[in-house]
């Protein structure tokens, strides 16, 4: 079982950092929210409505997958055309990232010819394309060059200021420090800790997020060894 | 949904497999016309192609296509699109393109020779068989995440229905030949779509005697029209149950 008794409430206007070791269930949690993974028990609600058997709510979510998988024979330009065509209900698109990453230069390249970083840029641009009020970004900065990371981070911060709900997973904690206000720590499919980052820093007497988390984990381990 | 179907069609056309399939059928049909000018004989020769090659091609093409468009499916499912409509779009696009290839490949030469009449049953059963085996292939594709395994299961369906099942049927008839087996064989035939298609064609061509025992009995029992109607409705069932079951599995599948 990848997820076990997860109980979590995510509020609009806040930005959540989803942290945890590899295989702790972060991506599975995200995929459950998107309906890509169907939970065997329990319920997920989006704006008060259950998402099991629903699909319309996804128009409010922009998703950037950890590993972007796209039809390999498609050209980049065709991919964007297709997504716009399928989401005809949203005639206004946000092409800020497309321009910033200069993706129009690779419009006639096929997806299989793209490097990991370029693919990541395509994923990011797609996630922001439809002005979704909820943004789910699964390791957005992994594999990007430093310039692109800054472009993406600035974009994320701008979106955050617009009052959007952000869910971001990352292993680069210094990035999260600038973006996120809340932290959810997952371990072996359970949520171990969920609080605002300010509170976490106060609790652990640290000023940097990475130190605070390290201290938190050490405290937990210590506590466990005592109770055992 | 039509937008999704359009993109799947586009993707299918790009692989050119469908075009090769159409060309293969065209060549076969024209070749049979060259060998013999008698329409009846051409239809009979084509029947064997329809009963063996059409299911095989449908099964292999469908499974390969399904796994090749896995990324597309994943991409669509993160969008505000219903899972069922994605799945149905896949089915409709694949089934339509295979059926079109078949109708053009076999029908065009007949139209050229002006023999539409004699080909209608062959076309209908060929379309039915395509639909049935596309359904079965979708069923095997949603059962597993492993492409090789899915193709294996799909090929097993084909192998089972086109070869093994008849062997078993013969064995049953031979072993229990002391008992009245007519009704039993009749029921058993309903469990094999290829046999059903064969019966429709043989009843139509009025050569049921060639099918020996069961064919003669079938004809006797139903008369031509009733027999065709009965087998056609059974074939419909064979189209629908695998696709309904696989849609159920797919709507709960983790991607």
XYZ file of C-alpha atoms in Angstrom:
483
model
C 0.000 0.000 0.000
C 1.462 3.311 -1.086
C -0.738 5.562 1.024
C -2.066 4.789 4.474
C -4.642 6.824 6.397
C -3.773 10.152 4.867
C -5.887 12.928 6.319
C -5.117 16.301 4.852
C -6.871 19.567 4.159
C -5.406 21.967 1.620
C -6.736 25.499 1.620
C -6.914 27.946 -1.260
C -4.428 30.802 -1.255
C -1.754 28.817 0.546
C 1.249 27.063 -0.871
C 2.186 23.661 0.397
C 5.549 21.989 0.257
C 5.211 18.227 0.082
C 8.390 16.708 1.472
C 9.519 13.190 2.165
C 12.107 10.595 1.172
C 11.902 8.777 -2.191
C 8.999 6.387 -2.280
C 7.180 7.986 0.639
C 4.014 8.444 -1.421
C 4.209 12.081 -2.487
C 3.556 11.411 -6.161
C 0.875 8.859 -5.320
C -0.890 11.466 -3.190
C -0.754 13.940 -6.061
C -1.983 11.369 -8.532
C -4.864 10.530 -6.208
C -5.879 14.188 -6.129
C -5.842 14.157 -9.921
C -7.837 10.950 -10.117
C -5.017 9.107 -11.905
C -4.783 6.729 -8.959
C -8.080 5.558 -7.501
C -8.059 5.029 -3.722
C -9.228 1.635 -2.473
C -10.949 3.282 0.479
C -11.629 6.767 1.730
C -12.673 9.912 -0.034
C -11.115 12.953 -1.670
C -13.054 16.183 -1.946
C -12.443 19.168 -4.150
C -14.353 22.316 -3.175
C -16.652 20.170 -1.065
C -17.478 17.653 -3.793
C -16.143 14.122 -3.964
C -13.807 13.603 -6.918
C -14.439 9.863 -7.178
C -16.455 9.488 -10.409
C -16.050 13.180 -11.169
C -13.744 14.690 -13.764
C -14.890 18.258 -14.355
C -12.954 19.532 -11.340
C -9.701 18.862 -13.195
C -10.255 21.969 -15.299
C -9.272 23.867 -12.152
C -5.955 22.046 -11.762
C -2.722 22.685 -13.593
C -0.451 19.666 -13.223
C 3.233 19.368 -13.889
C 4.247 15.720 -13.649
C 7.564 14.549 -12.285
C 8.292 12.647 -15.467
C 6.434 14.220 -18.339
C 5.225 11.504 -20.697
C 3.944 12.734 -24.027
C 3.073 11.147 -27.367
C 6.598 10.599 -28.625
C 5.908 11.203 -32.303
C 4.223 14.514 -31.744
C 5.983 17.792 -32.387
C 6.142 20.313 -29.557
C 3.987 22.785 -31.461
C 1.412 20.095 -32.229
C 1.282 19.128 -28.574
C 0.444 22.679 -27.505
C -2.078 23.015 -30.327
C -3.716 19.789 -29.257
C -3.957 20.773 -25.611
C -5.486 24.115 -26.531
C -7.876 22.415 -28.894
C -9.007 19.927 -26.280
C -9.475 22.713 -23.735
C -11.480 24.887 -26.082
C -13.525 26.076 -23.112
C -10.526 28.197 -22.099
C -9.832 30.550 -24.975
C -7.489 32.695 -22.891
C -4.159 31.013 -22.359
C -1.153 32.002 -20.323
C 1.902 31.732 -22.579
C 4.294 33.621 -20.316
C 6.449 30.552 -19.681
C 6.352 29.489 -23.332
C 7.912 32.823 -24.224
C 10.291 32.907 -21.277
C 11.642 29.441 -22.081
C 11.711 30.312 -25.801
C 9.848 27.127 -26.617
C 8.727 28.458 -30.000
C 12.270 27.705 -31.146
C 11.704 23.966 -30.753
C 8.108 23.899 -32.048
C 8.933 21.540 -34.893
C 11.028 19.116 -32.837
C 9.470 15.808 -32.005
C 8.944 14.934 -28.344
C 11.305 11.953 -28.418
C 14.135 14.238 -29.535
C 13.858 16.439 -26.460
C 16.278 16.299 -23.543
C 15.018 15.839 -19.986
C 15.321 19.530 -19.225
C 13.483 20.615 -22.372
C 10.729 18.159 -21.581
C 10.514 19.653 -18.101
C 10.057 23.098 -19.669
C 7.253 21.776 -21.847
C 5.581 20.252 -18.769
C 5.880 23.512 -16.835
C 4.452 25.584 -19.685
C 1.528 23.184 -20.028
C 0.754 23.339 -16.310
C 0.430 27.120 -16.342
C -1.288 27.331 -19.730
C -4.938 27.459 -18.669
C -4.933 29.854 -15.696
C -5.851 27.054 -13.288
C -6.577 28.222 -9.712
C -4.853 25.126 -8.307
C -1.315 24.251 -9.346
C 0.263 20.907 -8.594
C 3.969 20.793 -9.369
C 5.812 17.524 -8.887
C 9.516 18.318 -8.598
C 9.279 21.332 -10.913
C 12.927 22.359 -10.817
C 14.548 18.932 -11.227
C 16.718 18.818 -14.335
C 16.409 22.490 -15.206
C 19.386 24.765 -15.781
C 19.916 27.604 -13.243
C 18.478 30.306 -15.507
C 15.325 28.312 -16.168
C 14.965 27.483 -12.484
C 14.882 31.202 -11.718
C 12.336 31.855 -14.478
C 10.117 29.080 -13.157
C 10.481 30.166 -9.535
C 9.553 33.730 -10.369
C 6.522 32.483 -12.233
C 5.485 30.322 -9.294
C 5.832 33.230 -6.876
C 3.769 35.461 -9.167
C 1.033 32.833 -9.306
C 1.164 32.453 -5.532
C 0.623 36.194 -5.104
C -2.508 35.844 -7.221
C -3.940 33.738 -4.415
C -3.655 30.322 -6.040
C -3.391 27.050 -4.185
C 0.021 25.537 -4.793
C 1.192 22.034 -4.031
C 4.882 21.512 -4.686
C 7.131 18.563 -4.051
C 10.853 18.965 -4.192
C 14.077 17.730 -2.706
C 15.703 21.104 -3.137
C 14.618 22.632 0.116
C 16.184 26.021 -0.472
C 13.812 26.430 -3.425
C 10.832 25.590 -1.276
C 11.913 28.052 1.390
C 11.168 30.911 -0.992
C 7.926 29.515 -2.351
C 6.024 27.567 0.271
C 4.241 28.720 3.404
C 3.069 25.352 4.685
C 4.862 22.056 5.003
C 3.593 18.493 4.789
C 6.127 15.805 5.663
C 5.384 12.314 4.441
C 7.048 9.084 5.454
C 6.133 5.563 4.331
C 2.738 6.605 3.021
C 1.694 8.500 6.130
C 1.663 12.173 6.923
C 4.104 12.625 9.758
C 3.973 16.354 10.158
C 1.816 19.127 8.771
C 2.159 22.719 9.872
C 3.129 26.137 8.633
C 6.806 26.662 7.934
C 6.975 29.530 10.417
C 5.742 27.297 13.195
C 8.209 24.612 12.183
C 11.089 27.042 12.320
C 9.959 28.312 15.709
C 9.571 24.780 17.059
C 13.033 23.739 15.963
C 14.822 27.030 16.583
C 16.225 27.090 13.062
C 16.036 29.855 10.498
C 16.549 27.772 7.365
C 14.023 25.236 6.142
C 16.561 22.508 5.411
C 18.062 22.736 8.909
C 14.596 22.841 10.452
C 13.560 19.669 8.677
C 16.774 17.875 9.558
C 16.216 18.807 13.207
C 12.595 17.688 12.994
C 13.565 14.285 11.613
C 16.267 13.842 14.244
C 13.830 14.725 17.004
C 11.349 12.202 15.680
C 13.964 9.477 15.484
C 15.058 10.220 19.012
C 11.467 10.089 20.202
C 10.918 6.759 18.476
C 14.035 5.203 19.977
C 12.861 6.274 23.438
C 9.375 4.839 23.030
C 10.712 1.597 21.624
C -14.924 13.396 -27.402
C -14.856 13.998 -31.161
C -11.723 16.089 -30.653
C -9.991 13.206 -28.902
C -11.103 10.753 -31.597
C -9.685 13.091 -34.216
C -6.235 13.023 -32.581
C -6.262 9.251 -32.221
C -7.167 8.900 -35.894
C -4.351 11.205 -36.788
C -1.977 9.102 -34.718
C -3.184 5.841 -36.293
C -2.794 7.175 -39.821
C 0.741 8.296 -39.104
C 1.916 4.789 -38.253
C 0.899 3.671 -41.783
C 0.058 0.185 -40.524
C -3.581 0.624 -41.511
C -2.505 1.559 -45.035
C -0.403 -1.602 -45.331
C -3.322 -3.644 -44.054
C -5.638 -2.140 -46.666
C -3.059 -2.774 -49.381
C -2.662 -6.393 -48.251
C -6.405 -6.999 -48.459
C -6.569 -5.308 -51.857
C -3.775 -7.463 -53.226
C -5.363 -10.641 -51.870
C -8.779 -9.859 -53.306
C -7.442 -8.882 -56.703
C -5.277 -12.008 -56.725
C -8.293 -14.230 -56.073
C -10.103 -12.526 -58.933
C -7.167 -13.259 -61.192
C -7.150 -16.929 -60.242
C -10.859 -17.448 -60.715
C -13.519 -15.245 -62.231
C -16.343 -16.933 -60.334
C -17.524 -14.570 -57.591
C -18.714 -17.402 -55.392
C -15.274 -19.001 -55.337
C -13.587 -15.685 -54.678
C -15.876 -15.112 -51.726
C -15.115 -18.572 -50.401
C -11.360 -18.025 -50.633
C -11.704 -14.639 -48.986
C -13.745 -16.197 -46.225
C -10.699 -18.064 -45.008
C -8.715 -14.843 -44.928
C -11.492 -13.129 -43.045
C -11.734 -15.898 -40.491
C -7.998 -16.104 -39.804
C -6.216 -12.908 -40.771
C -8.792 -10.301 -39.769
C -8.972 -11.381 -36.110
C -5.183 -11.693 -35.941
C -4.525 -8.260 -37.367
C -7.220 -6.692 -35.176
C -5.795 -8.230 -32.036
C -2.164 -7.355 -32.668
C -2.793 -3.855 -33.961
C -5.143 -2.960 -31.103
C -2.829 -4.047 -28.312
C 0.207 -2.380 -29.836
C -1.753 0.792 -30.457
C -3.132 0.834 -26.917
C 0.293 0.616 -25.333
C 1.815 3.095 -27.751
C -0.842 5.630 -26.855
C -0.416 5.131 -23.127
C 1.279 8.519 -22.854
C -1.551 10.152 -24.723
C -4.075 8.506 -22.411
C -2.133 9.660 -19.346
C -1.964 13.174 -20.706
C -5.691 13.237 -21.389
C -6.611 11.897 -17.978
C -4.888 14.782 -16.211
C -7.207 17.063 -18.189
C -10.898 17.624 -17.484
C -11.906 14.646 -19.586
C -13.988 11.681 -18.538
C -12.094 8.396 -18.315
C -14.886 6.573 -20.083
C -14.892 8.971 -22.998
C -11.120 8.607 -23.399
C -11.497 4.844 -23.444
C -14.474 4.885 -25.800
C -12.660 7.297 -28.113
C -9.763 4.848 -28.286
C -12.141 2.012 -29.087
C -14.106 3.941 -31.686
C -11.003 5.242 -33.448
C -9.245 1.856 -33.582
C -12.347 -0.115 -34.537
C -13.413 2.355 -37.210
C -10.030 2.515 -38.858
C -9.679 -1.289 -38.937
C -13.221 -1.685 -40.289
C -12.634 0.972 -42.927
C -9.430 -0.723 -44.014
C -11.300 -3.999 -44.333
C -14.257 -2.563 -46.222
C -12.013 -0.709 -48.653
C -9.541 -3.560 -49.055
C -12.156 -6.222 -49.769
C -15.059 -4.141 -51.018
C -13.264 -1.997 -53.575
C -12.288 -4.831 -55.968
C -15.819 -6.238 -55.814
C -17.260 -2.820 -56.554
C -14.880 -2.615 -59.495
C -16.089 -5.963 -60.834
C -19.672 -4.937 -60.088
C -20.425 -7.703 -57.634
C -21.671 -5.904 -54.542
C -24.409 -8.466 -53.960
C -22.208 -11.451 -53.324
C -19.906 -9.625 -50.947
C -22.366 -8.099 -48.454
C -22.368 -10.999 -45.979
C -18.602 -11.256 -46.094
C -18.286 -7.568 -45.342
C -20.732 -7.672 -42.451
C -19.114 -10.694 -40.817
C -15.654 -9.225 -41.353
C -16.728 -6.031 -39.606
C -18.260 -8.054 -36.793
C -15.099 -10.107 -36.332
C -12.984 -6.955 -36.319
C -15.164 -5.432 -33.616
C -15.145 -8.600 -31.523
C -11.376 -8.970 -31.603
C -10.731 -5.286 -31.018
C -12.911 -5.630 -27.912
C -11.017 -8.701 -26.764
C -7.687 -6.960 -27.360
C -8.776 -3.962 -25.292
C -9.793 -6.379 -22.593
C -6.351 -7.991 -22.543
C -4.689 -4.546 -22.636
C -6.377 -3.270 -19.504
C -5.646 -6.478 -17.629
C -1.944 -5.775 -17.355
C 0.603 -2.976 -17.610
C 3.074 -5.139 -19.462
C 2.890 -4.763 -23.228
C 4.356 -8.177 -23.996
C 1.977 -9.874 -21.604
C -1.017 -8.069 -23.098
C -0.057 -9.056 -26.628
C 0.446 -12.608 -25.399
C -3.007 -12.768 -23.864
C -4.565 -11.179 -26.950
C -2.812 -13.679 -29.231
C -3.985 -16.465 -26.977
C -7.574 -15.317 -27.549
C -6.995 -15.507 -31.270
C -5.229 -18.864 -31.089
C -7.883 -20.284 -28.827
C -10.862 -19.200 -30.893
C -9.429 -19.959 -34.303
C -7.692 -23.274 -33.581
C -7.927 -24.756 -30.113
C -11.650 -24.328 -29.659
C -12.516 -26.254 -32.808
C -10.180 -29.027 -31.760
C -11.906 -29.289 -28.405
C -15.291 -29.234 -30.073
C -14.289 -32.062 -32.402
C -12.954 -34.032 -29.480
C -16.230 -33.638 -27.592
C -18.266 -34.695 -30.616
C -16.010 -37.649 -31.293
C -15.869 -38.874 -27.711
C -19.558 -38.597 -27.029
C -20.709 -39.617 -30.475
C -23.082 -42.185 -28.979
C -25.252 -39.461 -27.494
C -27.460 -36.882 -29.194
C -25.140 -33.887 -29.300
C -26.926 -31.457 -31.598
C -28.076 -29.026 -28.979
C -24.824 -29.217 -27.072
C -22.728 -28.377 -30.124
C -25.119 -25.600 -30.953
C -24.586 -24.088 -27.537
C -20.841 -24.616 -27.675
C -20.602 -22.824 -31.000
C -22.183 -19.734 -29.417
C -19.066 -19.475 -27.254
C -16.808 -18.951 -30.233
C -17.205 -15.767 -32.304
C -15.204 -17.183 -35.205
C -17.512 -20.192 -35.455
C -20.499 -17.880 -35.373
C -19.085 -15.819 -38.205
C -18.351 -18.954 -40.173
C -21.906 -20.167 -39.738
C -23.365 -16.877 -40.909
C -21.269 -17.017 -44.037
C -21.909 -20.651 -44.766
C -25.651 -20.304 -44.281
C -25.641 -17.318 -46.580
C -23.569 -19.037 -49.241
C -25.894 -22.015 -48.920
C -23.059 -24.495 -48.679
C -23.747 -25.543 -45.109
C -23.324 -29.151 -46.178
C -19.618 -28.382 -46.418
C -19.605 -27.778 -42.719
C -20.835 -31.274 -42.190
C -22.773 -32.331 -39.214
C -23.277 -29.124 -37.218
C -23.797 -26.930 -40.234
C -26.509 -29.131 -41.593
C -28.149 -29.382 -38.228
C -27.893 -25.640 -37.676
C -29.583 -24.974 -40.956
C -32.234 -27.528 -40.206
C -32.867 -26.106 -36.780
C -33.113 -22.437 -37.631
C -33.623 -22.151 -41.330
C -31.348 -19.663 -43.001
C -32.733 -16.330 -41.854
C -33.366 -17.296 -38.266
C -29.906 -18.835 -38.027
C -28.246 -15.686 -39.331
C -30.245 -13.492 -36.991
C -29.421 -15.715 -34.025
C -25.686 -15.810 -34.717
C -25.583 -12.088 -35.436
C -27.113 -11.262 -32.069
C -24.665 -13.596 -30.360
C -21.818 -11.831 -32.154
C -23.163 -8.527 -30.860
C -22.848 -9.933 -27.357
C -19.256 -10.844 -28.166
C -18.597 -7.253 -29.179
C -20.142 -5.753 -26.078
C -19.162 -7.838 -23.095
C -15.374 -7.496 -23.405
C -15.582 -3.757 -24.003
C -17.961 -3.196 -21.095
C -15.840 -5.266 -18.721
C -12.640 -3.553 -19.828
C -14.224 -0.112 -19.439
C -15.096 -1.043 -15.877
C -11.527 -2.148 -15.179
C -10.095 0.906 -16.898
C -12.192 3.368 -14.912
C -10.637 2.030 -11.707
C -7.132 1.500 -13.025
C -4.110 3.297 -11.566
C -2.013 5.081 -14.123
